[in-house]
Each structure stands twice: as structure tokens, then as C-alpha cells.
mmCIF file of C-alpha atoms in Angstrom:
data_model
loop_
_atom_site.group_PDB
_atom_site.id
_atom_site.type_symbol
_atom_site.label_atom_id
_atom_site.label_comp_id
_atom_site.label_asym_id
_atom_site.label_seq_id
_atom_site.Cartn_x
_atom_site.Cartn_y
_atom_site.Cartn_z
ATOM 1 C CA UNK V 1 41.299 113.822 -76.654
ATOM 2 C CA UNK V 2 40.147 117.371 -75.994
ATOM 3 C CA UNK V 3 41.885 119.827 -73.690
ATOM 4 C CA UNK V 4 43.488 123.204 -73.371
ATOM 5 C CA UNK V 5 47.021 122.816 -74.697
ATOM 6 C CA UNK V 6 48.370 125.591 -72.509
ATOM 7 C CA UNK V 7 47.034 124.688 -69.089
ATOM 8 C CA UNK V 8 50.482 123.352 -68.132
ATOM 9 C CA UNK V 9 49.129 120.499 -66.058
ATOM 10 C CA UNK V 10 50.685 117.079 -65.712
ATOM 11 C CA UNK V 11 47.274 115.507 -66.315
ATOM 12 C CA UNK V 12 47.157 117.220 -69.697
ATOM 13 C CA UNK V 13 50.595 115.863 -70.524
ATOM 14 C CA UNK V 14 49.667 112.324 -69.483
ATOM 15 C CA UNK V 15 46.392 112.324 -71.398
ATOM 16 C CA UNK V 16 48.102 113.091 -74.711
ATOM 17 C CA UNK V 17 51.706 112.003 -74.515
ATOM 18 C CA UNK V 18 52.757 115.536 -75.479
ATOM 19 C CA UNK V 19 55.485 116.963 -73.296
ATOM 20 C CA UNK V 20 54.671 120.167 -71.431
ATOM 21 C CA UNK V 21 57.291 122.102 -73.395
ATOM 22 C CA UNK V 22 55.523 121.173 -76.636
ATOM 23 C CA UNK V 23 52.143 122.124 -75.222
ATOM 24 C CA UNK V 24 53.552 125.479 -74.124
ATOM 25 C CA UNK V 25 54.409 126.565 -77.693
ATOM 26 C CA UNK V 26 51.059 125.667 -79.245
ATOM 27 C CA UNK V 27 48.675 128.620 -79.741
ATOM 28 C CA UNK V 28 47.147 129.905 -76.532
ATOM 29 C CA UNK V 29 43.656 128.621 -75.933
ATOM 30 C CA UNK V 30 43.812 125.860 -78.529
ATOM 31 C CA UNK V 31 42.459 122.428 -77.750
ATOM 32 C CA UNK V 32 44.303 119.360 -78.983
ATOM 33 C CA UNK V 33 41.997 116.900 -80.738
ATOM 34 C CA UNK V 34 44.361 114.150 -81.863
ATOM 35 C CA UNK V 35 47.934 113.234 -82.683
ATOM 36 C CA UNK V 36 48.757 110.919 -85.564
ATOM 37 C CA UNK V 37 51.907 109.602 -87.142
ATOM 38 C CA UNK V 38 52.762 111.501 -90.304
ATOM 39 C CA UNK V 39 55.563 111.178 -92.823
ATOM 40 C CA UNK V 40 58.811 109.267 -92.568
ATOM 41 C CA UNK V 41 62.295 110.061 -91.348
ATOM 42 C CA UNK V 42 65.499 108.042 -91.043
ATOM 43 C CA UNK V 43 66.439 109.634 -87.736
ATOM 44 C CA UNK V 44 63.243 110.912 -86.071
ATOM 45 C CA UNK V 45 59.601 110.241 -85.335
ATOM 46 C CA UNK V 46 57.220 112.604 -87.128
ATOM 47 C CA UNK V 47 53.581 113.380 -86.345
ATOM 48 C CA UNK V 48 50.696 115.729 -87.035
ATOM 49 C CA UNK V 49 48.978 117.452 -84.125
ATOM 50 C CA UNK V 50 45.339 118.325 -84.855
ATOM 51 C CA UNK V 51 43.877 121.172 -82.788
ATOM 52 C CA UNK V 52 40.902 123.481 -82.492
ATOM 53 C CA UNK V 53 42.027 127.086 -82.067
ATOM 54 C CA UNK V 54 40.530 129.465 -79.526
ATOM 55 C CA UNK V 55 38.222 130.911 -82.195
ATOM 56 C CA UNK V 56 36.888 127.432 -83.001
ATOM 57 C CA UNK V 57 38.709 126.977 -86.300
ATOM 58 C CA UNK V 58 40.724 123.815 -86.977
ATOM 59 C CA UNK V 59 44.490 123.843 -87.388
ATOM 60 C CA UNK V 60 47.356 121.360 -87.597
ATOM 61 C CA UNK V 61 51.018 121.301 -86.668
ATOM 62 C CA UNK V 62 53.921 119.132 -87.741
ATOM 63 C CA UNK V 63 56.292 117.835 -85.085
ATOM 64 C CA UNK V 64 59.583 115.990 -85.370
ATOM 65 C CA UNK V 65 61.017 114.309 -82.268
ATOM 66 C CA UNK V 66 64.591 113.067 -81.944
ATOM 67 C CA UNK V 67 66.634 111.321 -79.284
ATOM 68 C CA UNK V 68 69.865 111.017 -81.269
ATOM 69 C CA UNK V 69 73.207 111.836 -79.683
ATOM 70 C CA UNK V 70 73.249 115.227 -81.408
ATOM 71 C CA UNK V 71 69.465 115.701 -81.381
ATOM 72 C CA UNK V 72 69.498 119.100 -79.690
ATOM 73 C CA UNK V 73 71.831 120.530 -82.313
ATOM 74 C CA UNK V 74 69.903 118.782 -85.108
ATOM 75 C CA UNK V 75 66.544 120.357 -84.232
ATOM 76 C CA UNK V 76 68.175 123.743 -83.672
ATOM 77 C CA UNK V 77 69.875 123.537 -87.065
ATOM 78 C CA UNK V 78 66.616 122.659 -88.797
ATOM 79 C CA UNK V 79 64.694 125.385 -86.969
ATOM 80 C CA UNK V 80 67.256 128.072 -87.823
ATOM 81 C CA UNK V 81 67.432 126.830 -91.425
ATOM 82 C CA UNK V 82 63.676 126.937 -91.916
ATOM 83 C CA UNK V 83 63.526 130.300 -90.164
ATOM 84 C CA UNK V 84 66.115 131.717 -92.571
ATOM 85 C CA UNK V 85 64.248 130.462 -95.656
ATOM 86 C CA UNK V 86 60.902 131.636 -94.259
ATOM 87 C CA UNK V 87 62.291 135.121 -93.622
ATOM 88 C CA UNK V 88 63.271 135.418 -97.299
ATOM 89 C CA UNK V 89 60.679 133.249 -99.067
ATOM 90 C CA UNK V 90 57.727 132.669 -96.704
ATOM 91 C CA UNK V 91 55.625 130.909 -99.345
ATOM 92 C CA UNK V 92 58.345 128.330 -100.049
ATOM 93 C CA UNK V 93 58.412 126.551 -96.652
ATOM 94 C CA UNK V 94 56.043 125.756 -93.790
ATOM 95 C CA UNK V 95 56.345 128.363 -91.038
ATOM 96 C CA UNK V 96 58.731 127.159 -88.317
ATOM 97 C CA UNK V 97 57.351 127.680 -84.823
ATOM 98 C CA UNK V 98 59.761 126.359 -82.220
ATOM 99 C CA UNK V 99 62.427 123.887 -81.265
ATOM 100 C CA UNK V 100 63.141 122.708 -77.780
ATOM 101 C CA UNK V 101 63.837 120.008 -75.233
ATOM 102 C CA UNK V 102 61.319 117.839 -73.408
ATOM 103 C CA UNK V 103 60.781 119.044 -69.864
ATOM 104 C CA UNK V 104 60.601 115.514 -68.512
ATOM 105 C CA UNK V 105 63.078 113.851 -70.895
ATOM 106 C CA UNK V 106 66.180 116.034 -71.306
ATOM 107 C CA UNK V 107 67.668 113.742 -73.971
ATOM 108 C CA UNK V 108 64.624 114.178 -76.241
ATOM 109 C CA UNK V 109 64.218 117.214 -78.492
ATOM 110 C CA UNK V 110 61.604 118.512 -80.926
ATOM 111 C CA UNK V 111 61.055 120.744 -83.936
ATOM 112 C CA UNK V 112 57.566 122.219 -84.446
ATOM 113 C CA UNK V 113 56.170 123.851 -87.589
ATOM 114 C CA UNK V 114 52.849 124.636 -89.163
ATOM 115 C CA UNK V 115 51.391 121.681 -91.032
ATOM 116 C CA UNK V 116 50.972 122.077 -94.779
ATOM 117 C CA UNK V 117 49.054 119.395 -96.649
ATOM 118 C CA UNK V 118 51.033 118.474 -99.732
ATOM 119 C CA UNK V 119 51.336 115.962 -102.504
ATOM 120 C CA UNK V 120 54.707 114.532 -103.429
ATOM 121 C CA UNK V 121 54.336 114.952 -107.153
ATOM 122 C CA UNK V 122 57.065 116.838 -108.981
ATOM 123 C CA UNK V 123 56.394 120.555 -109.297
ATOM 124 C CA UNK V 124 56.216 122.402 -112.581
ATOM 125 C CA UNK V 125 59.855 123.203 -113.481
ATOM 126 C CA UNK V 126 59.223 126.918 -113.928
ATOM 127 C CA UNK V 127 57.126 127.303 -110.769
ATOM 128 C CA UNK V 128 59.747 125.503 -108.703
ATOM 129 C CA UNK V 129 62.770 127.153 -110.280
ATOM 130 C CA UNK V 130 61.299 130.640 -109.970
ATOM 131 C CA UNK V 131 60.891 130.182 -106.225
ATOM 132 C CA UNK V 132 64.325 128.656 -105.790
ATOM 133 C CA UNK V 133 65.988 131.399 -107.819
ATOM 134 C CA UNK V 134 64.141 134.033 -105.766
ATOM 135 C CA UNK V 135 65.499 132.480 -102.561
ATOM 136 C CA UNK V 136 69.037 132.483 -103.910
ATOM 137 C CA UNK V 137 68.793 136.015 -105.294
ATOM 138 C CA UNK V 138 67.004 137.664 -102.369
ATOM 139 C CA UNK V 139 68.853 136.083 -99.466
ATOM 140 C CA UNK V 140 71.659 138.102 -97.891
ATOM 141 C CA UNK V 141 74.432 136.664 -95.744
ATOM 142 C CA UNK V 142 74.410 138.584 -92.435
ATOM 143 C CA UNK V 143 78.153 139.210 -92.599
ATOM 144 C CA UNK V 144 78.823 138.820 -96.311
ATOM 145 C CA UNK V 145 80.538 135.461 -95.750
ATOM 146 C CA UNK V 146 79.911 131.816 -96.572
ATOM 147 C CA UNK V 147 78.620 129.648 -93.730
ATOM 148 C CA UNK V 148 75.851 129.742 -91.150
ATOM 149 C CA UNK V 149 75.449 130.930 -87.574
ATOM 150 C CA UNK V 150 74.740 127.433 -86.178
ATOM 151 C CA UNK V 151 75.756 123.929 -87.184
ATOM 152 C CA UNK V 152 73.259 122.345 -89.559
ATOM 153 C CA UNK V 153 72.827 118.616 -90.018
ATOM 154 C CA UNK V 154 72.302 116.602 -93.157
ATOM 155 C CA UNK V 155 70.883 113.435 -91.640
ATOM 156 C CA UNK V 156 72.521 113.008 -88.235
ATOM 157 C CA UNK V 157 75.924 114.363 -89.288
ATOM 158 C CA UNK V 158 76.913 117.992 -88.880
ATOM 159 C CA UNK V 159 78.064 119.956 -91.901
ATOM 160 C CA UNK V 160 80.974 122.400 -91.806
ATOM 161 C CA UNK V 161 79.330 125.826 -91.432
ATOM 162 C CA UNK V 162 82.065 128.032 -89.950
ATOM 163 C CA UNK V 163 82.176 131.430 -91.647
ATOM 164 C CA UNK V 164 84.686 131.948 -94.465
ATOM 165 C CA UNK V 165 85.377 134.851 -96.817
ATOM 166 C CA UNK V 166 86.231 132.585 -99.752
ATOM 167 C CA UNK V 167 83.886 130.059 -101.363
ATOM 168 C CA UNK V 168 86.847 127.912 -102.369
ATOM 169 C CA UNK V 169 88.051 127.746 -98.760
ATOM 170 C CA UNK V 170 84.568 127.093 -97.400
ATOM 171 C CA UNK V 171 83.848 124.309 -99.889
ATOM 172 C CA UNK V 172 87.234 122.659 -99.278
ATOM 173 C CA UNK V 173 86.526 122.501 -95.554
ATOM 174 C CA UNK V 174 83.011 121.187 -96.202
ATOM 175 C CA UNK V 175 84.243 118.381 -98.460
ATOM 176 C CA UNK V 176 87.115 117.522 -96.114
ATOM 177 C CA UNK V 177 84.696 117.104 -93.218
ATOM 178 C CA UNK V 178 82.415 114.892 -95.329
ATOM 179 C CA UNK V 179 85.380 112.707 -96.303
ATOM 180 C CA UNK V 180 86.450 112.409 -92.673
ATOM 181 C CA UNK V 181 82.935 111.330 -91.707
ATOM 182 C CA UNK V 182 82.989 108.734 -94.470
ATOM 183 C CA UNK V 183 86.299 107.292 -93.271
ATOM 184 C CA UNK V 184 85.004 107.145 -89.695
ATOM 185 C CA UNK V 185 81.867 105.337 -90.888
ATOM 186 C CA UNK V 186 83.353 102.918 -93.421
ATOM 187 C CA UNK V 187 87.055 102.809 -92.677
ATOM 188 C CA UNK V 188 89.977 104.048 -94.702
ATOM 189 C CA UNK V 189 90.557 103.173 -98.359
ATOM 190 C CA UNK V 190 94.096 103.501 -99.783
ATOM 191 C CA UNK V 191 92.698 105.166 -102.890
ATOM 192 C CA UNK V 192 91.888 108.227 -100.794
ATOM 193 C CA UNK V 193 95.616 108.722 -100.215
ATOM 194 C CA UNK V 194 96.115 109.062 -103.976
ATOM 195 C CA UNK V 195 92.924 110.847 -105.027
ATOM 196 C CA UNK V 196 92.380 113.135 -102.020
ATOM 197 C CA UNK V 197 95.469 115.365 -102.430
ATOM 198 C CA UNK V 198 94.732 115.851 -106.124
ATOM 199 C CA UNK V 199 91.115 116.821 -105.405
ATOM 200 C CA UNK V 200 92.151 119.419 -102.830
ATOM 201 C CA UNK V 201 95.367 120.676 -104.403
ATOM 202 C CA UNK V 202 94.356 120.717 -108.073
ATOM 203 C CA UNK V 203 90.683 120.000 -108.807
ATOM 204 C CA UNK V 204 89.087 122.405 -106.319
ATOM 205 C CA UNK V 205 91.391 125.323 -107.213
ATOM 206 C CA UNK V 206 90.928 124.592 -110.921
ATOM 207 C CA UNK V 207 87.118 124.675 -110.712
ATOM 208 C CA UNK V 208 86.364 127.137 -107.905
ATOM 209 C CA UNK V 209 89.184 129.675 -107.903
ATOM 210 C CA UNK V 210 88.123 131.172 -111.259
ATOM 211 C CA UNK V 211 84.780 132.097 -109.678
ATOM 212 C CA UNK V 212 86.663 134.541 -107.429
ATOM 213 C CA UNK V 213 89.414 135.654 -109.833
ATOM 214 C CA UNK V 214 89.851 138.317 -112.540
ATOM 215 C CA UNK V 215 87.287 140.623 -110.973
ATOM 216 C CA UNK V 216 84.655 137.902 -110.489
ATOM 217 C CA UNK V 217 83.005 137.199 -107.138
ATOM 218 C CA UNK V 218 80.502 134.763 -105.681
ATOM 219 C CA UNK V 219 77.437 136.012 -103.811
ATOM 220 C CA UNK V 220 76.802 133.971 -100.655
ATOM 221 C CA UNK V 221 73.256 132.719 -101.301
ATOM 222 C CA UNK V 222 71.094 130.878 -98.811
ATOM 223 C CA UNK V 223 70.801 127.284 -100.017
ATOM 224 C CA UNK V 224 68.391 124.643 -98.755
ATOM 225 C CA UNK V 225 71.339 122.283 -98.436
ATOM 226 C CA UNK V 226 69.607 118.950 -99.071
ATOM 227 C CA UNK V 227 67.271 119.686 -101.939
ATOM 228 C CA UNK V 228 66.458 116.263 -103.322
ATOM 229 C CA UNK V 229 62.985 115.513 -104.597
ATOM 230 C CA UNK V 230 61.782 113.857 -101.352
ATOM 231 C CA UNK V 231 62.246 117.171 -99.523
ATOM 232 C CA UNK V 232 59.821 118.939 -101.831
ATOM 233 C CA UNK V 233 56.143 118.755 -102.685
ATOM 234 C CA UNK V 234 53.121 120.678 -103.904
ATOM 235 C CA UNK V 235 51.007 122.596 -101.395
ATOM 236 C CA UNK V 236 47.453 121.258 -101.737
ATOM 237 C CA UNK V 237 45.872 124.586 -100.785
ATOM 238 C CA UNK V 238 47.902 126.814 -103.124
ATOM 239 C CA UNK V 239 49.039 124.350 -105.790
ATOM 240 C CA UNK V 240 52.536 125.845 -105.489
ATOM 241 C CA UNK V 241 55.907 124.200 -104.760
ATOM 242 C CA UNK V 242 57.059 123.868 -101.187
ATOM 243 C CA UNK V 243 60.257 122.544 -99.580
ATOM 244 C CA UNK V 244 61.128 121.321 -96.100
ATOM 245 C CA UNK V 245 63.775 119.493 -94.020
ATOM 246 C CA UNK V 246 66.404 122.142 -94.755
ATOM 247 C CA UNK V 247 70.023 122.197 -93.561
ATOM 248 C CA UNK V 248 71.021 125.631 -94.763
ATOM 249 C CA UNK V 249 74.133 127.704 -95.147
ATOM 250 C CA UNK V 250 75.227 130.576 -97.375
ATOM 251 C CA UNK V 251 76.958 129.161 -100.446
ATOM 252 C CA UNK V 252 77.508 129.504 -104.166
ATOM 253 C CA UNK V 253 73.963 129.141 -105.495
ATOM 254 C CA UNK V 254 75.022 126.394 -107.922
ATOM 255 C CA UNK V 255 76.039 124.221 -104.967
ATOM 256 C CA UNK V 256 72.338 123.401 -104.581
ATOM 257 C CA UNK V 257 72.443 121.435 -107.832
ATOM 258 C CA UNK V 258 75.100 118.976 -106.745
ATOM 259 C CA UNK V 259 72.183 117.159 -105.129
ATOM 260 C CA UNK V 260 70.467 117.006 -108.521
ATOM 261 C CA UNK V 261 73.295 115.068 -110.204
ATOM 262 C CA UNK V 262 73.088 111.602 -108.554
ATOM 263 C CA UNK V 263 71.110 108.853 -110.285
ATOM 264 C CA UNK V 264 68.294 108.932 -107.677
ATOM 265 C CA UNK V 265 67.512 112.541 -108.589
ATOM 266 C CA UNK V 266 64.169 113.519 -110.134
ATOM 267 C CA UNK V 267 65.030 117.168 -110.728
ATOM 268 C CA UNK V 268 65.980 116.714 -114.363
ATOM 269 C CA UNK V 269 67.611 119.004 -116.893
ATOM 270 C CA UNK V 270 64.314 120.810 -117.433
ATOM 271 C CA UNK V 271 64.566 122.208 -113.886
ATOM 272 C CA UNK V 272 68.104 123.475 -114.430
ATOM 273 C CA UNK V 273 67.125 125.036 -117.747
ATOM 274 C CA UNK V 274 64.172 126.761 -116.119
ATOM 275 C CA UNK V 275 66.292 127.957 -113.186
ATOM 276 C CA UNK V 276 68.846 129.549 -115.474
ATOM 277 C CA UNK V 277 66.113 131.565 -117.149
ATOM 278 C CA UNK V 278 65.845 133.380 -113.822
ATOM 279 C CA UNK V 279 69.494 133.214 -112.761
ATOM 280 C CA UNK V 280 72.344 132.755 -115.244
ATOM 281 C CA UNK V 281 75.198 130.294 -114.876
ATOM 282 C CA UNK V 282 78.205 131.676 -113.064
ATOM 283 C CA UNK V 283 81.256 132.648 -115.076
ATOM 284 C CA UNK V 284 83.279 130.984 -116.397
ATOM 285 C CA UNK V 285 80.385 129.055 -117.922
ATOM 286 C CA UNK V 286 82.666 126.447 -119.468
ATOM 287 C CA UNK V 287 83.384 125.121 -115.967
ATOM 288 C CA UNK V 288 79.697 124.772 -115.086
ATOM 289 C CA UNK V 289 79.417 120.982 -115.531
ATOM 290 C CA UNK V 290 82.669 120.411 -113.690
ATOM 291 C CA UNK V 291 81.541 122.549 -110.760
ATOM 292 C CA UNK V 292 78.275 120.653 -110.453
ATOM 293 C CA UNK V 293 80.122 117.335 -110.545
ATOM 294 C CA UNK V 294 82.427 118.606 -107.804
ATOM 295 C CA UNK V 295 79.398 119.624 -105.739
ATOM 296 C CA UNK V 296 77.888 116.196 -106.441
ATOM 297 C CA UNK V 297 80.996 114.624 -104.889
ATOM 298 C CA UNK V 298 80.327 116.548 -101.676
ATOM 299 C CA UNK V 299 76.732 115.267 -101.494
ATOM 300 C CA UNK V 300 77.630 111.679 -102.377
ATOM 301 C CA UNK V 301 80.434 111.664 -99.816
ATOM 302 C CA UNK V 302 78.116 112.804 -97.048
ATOM 303 C CA UNK V 303 75.422 110.280 -98.005
ATOM 304 C CA UNK V 304 78.005 107.482 -98.038
ATOM 305 C CA UNK V 305 78.932 108.386 -94.460
ATOM 306 C CA UNK V 306 75.278 108.315 -93.394
ATOM 307 C CA UNK V 307 74.813 104.699 -94.506
ATOM 308 C CA UNK V 308 77.900 102.707 -93.459
ATOM 309 C CA UNK V 309 76.507 99.329 -94.581
ATOM 310 C CA UNK V 310 75.917 100.426 -98.168
ATOM 311 C CA UNK V 311 79.316 99.768 -99.700
ATOM 312 C CA UNK V 312 78.193 100.761 -103.192
ATOM 313 C CA UNK V 313 78.010 104.357 -101.966
ATOM 314 C CA UNK V 314 81.743 104.313 -101.218
ATOM 315 C CA UNK V 315 82.400 103.025 -104.746
ATOM 316 C CA UNK V 316 80.320 105.900 -106.111
ATOM 317 C CA UNK V 317 82.433 108.404 -104.171
ATOM 318 C CA UNK V 318 85.672 106.896 -105.467
ATOM 319 C CA UNK V 319 84.251 106.904 -108.986
ATOM 320 C CA UNK V 320 83.349 110.582 -108.665
ATOM 321 C CA UNK V 321 86.843 111.401 -107.445
ATOM 322 C CA UNK V 322 88.531 109.472 -110.265
ATOM 323 C CA UNK V 323 86.374 111.203 -112.861
ATOM 324 C CA UNK V 324 87.192 114.673 -111.506
ATOM 325 C CA UNK V 325 90.896 113.871 -111.244
ATOM 326 C CA UNK V 326 90.992 112.641 -114.820
ATOM 327 C CA UNK V 327 89.220 115.757 -116.125
ATOM 328 C CA UNK V 328 90.672 118.503 -113.940
ATOM 329 C CA UNK V 329 93.572 117.106 -111.941
ATOM 330 C CA UNK V 330 96.392 117.392 -114.455
#
């Protein structure tokens, strides 16, 4: 397989299986050498495209292809998320290149990025936390609000990303949407009728309102949005941490760590300790554990919706809600 990726011919498309709209965003003058399956995804096919650039040097690209119902919005959300992280912390993510729709298959969509060879070992806690803290500290919401300019998808479900002035309001809407998705996926449970109103009327105000009271405020920080260990690795070339598969929005920086609370997490306490050497816990500090458990509920609720056949995930959500109600719902 050896051809000019940008010649725009149907014969080129047929000889590789790459759609013309993918070929059009590869570097001008490059020649595609091979395409091979790479990585895994619950909702997409993922591959590596190996090319020879116009100057004769080798290069590779990562491509994700989706034909889901919301695939166009999914690839756009990932592209804009990775673009936002790259603009602030270019060493922390592979460079996003393009997203688009197949010319000859309008229901099929793609996300293209540079390929970075990586291992999936856990990064050094300080190396990783320094980069994450830098992203949170350096990022600036374009309008000073919480949210994002496009819908972003965790899995194949959209997150609530409409702009809000208040973190408490934004988070409440985000959790409510996740709960609605869970009910659509698994059906209603009567316990939601008891626990839900207490979570929204008492627990969320108790834990989040103090962040924005008595002269305190929350900086809207760009968060990765799905930062579990499988979306991170170590760049083979640099030896430094790298993340991918983002579904960003501007949030309270501690929201990121709700994903670190579930049992499947590998980002242990040493990562949180290292992070807080670069960025202190928000005040009031005594609510820190409660806030992270509340953020964990949001992640667990969304994951439960993604996997409707896994009933244990619903039980985990109800357990999280009961725990928060018992601690903060009086």
C-alpha cells in the first residue's frame, strides 16, 4: 500500500479503505504505507495509519471511526475537548488534527490525531499531578462560566454542558441528566423518589454552596472529564504522562477526582497528595471528602447508564446516594 494520500482519487480510496475526507486531512504529499487496528473502544473502531511524509520521514496517525446514532456529535466533542487541552497543555495530549464525516458514508464519522506510542503503566504521581494541576490552573473559561461550547460525550451519552454562572447549578443539572439517562437505560427504581429530592435539595447545597459563599468562589477549570487510568499512559518518546479520550468542560477542578473514587480506580491517594502539593484543596477543606463522594456519584450514575445489563452498577449508585443522604442530608 503506497500512494499519495491527497490525490483525491477514487482509486486511492478503494486501494486503502480510507475515505476521501480522511485522506484530505493527512499531510500534503504523504504516502500511506499501512493501516492497522490499534487500541480498543466500547463504541468505535480505532486504528493507526502509517505514512511516509513528503520529506521521506515516517509518521503515524490515530483514527477513531464511529457509526453510532450520535457519532457526529461524539467525534466533534472529542475533537473540541482535545483541542482545548492541547491549547493549554500541548505536552499532555496527542495533537488533535481533524474530525469529520465520510464523503461516501454520511452516517460514519471520524476523529484524527497524531499517534503517540505509549505504555499503559501508571505514571509517577508527581509527574502526572504536576501536569494535571497545570491544566487546571492555566485553563481559562472563555466566558468565565462553567460548561463547554459543544456537547461532549462520556461513552455514547451526552453530558450536560450548557453554560452556567454557578458551579452548584451546573453540577445539579449534570447529575440530573445522568440520573435521567440511568432511568431510561435501566428503568425506574422507587428508591430514587426518596433519595433524589434529598440529594438535590439538601446534599448538593450543603456540599457545593459553601464553595461560592462568604466571599469564596470557584474558578472554572478545564477538566478532562473522564480521567480514569485507562485514558492515560506514558509517552514512550518522552517518558512523560499523557492523557486522551477527553470529554471536557469547565468545572470545579476537584470534580476530576470523582472518577478516582470508584473501586476500579488506580489513581490512589498518592496521586491526590501529589496534586495538592501543586494546587490546594478548596475551602472549606472539611467538606473535601464529601465533595469528592458527591462527584463520584455523578460518574457512577453515568457509567450505570452506559451499561444497562450490569445491574450491580445501579446498586452502587443507590449505595452512593444513601451514604451521602445519611452524612449530609439531615
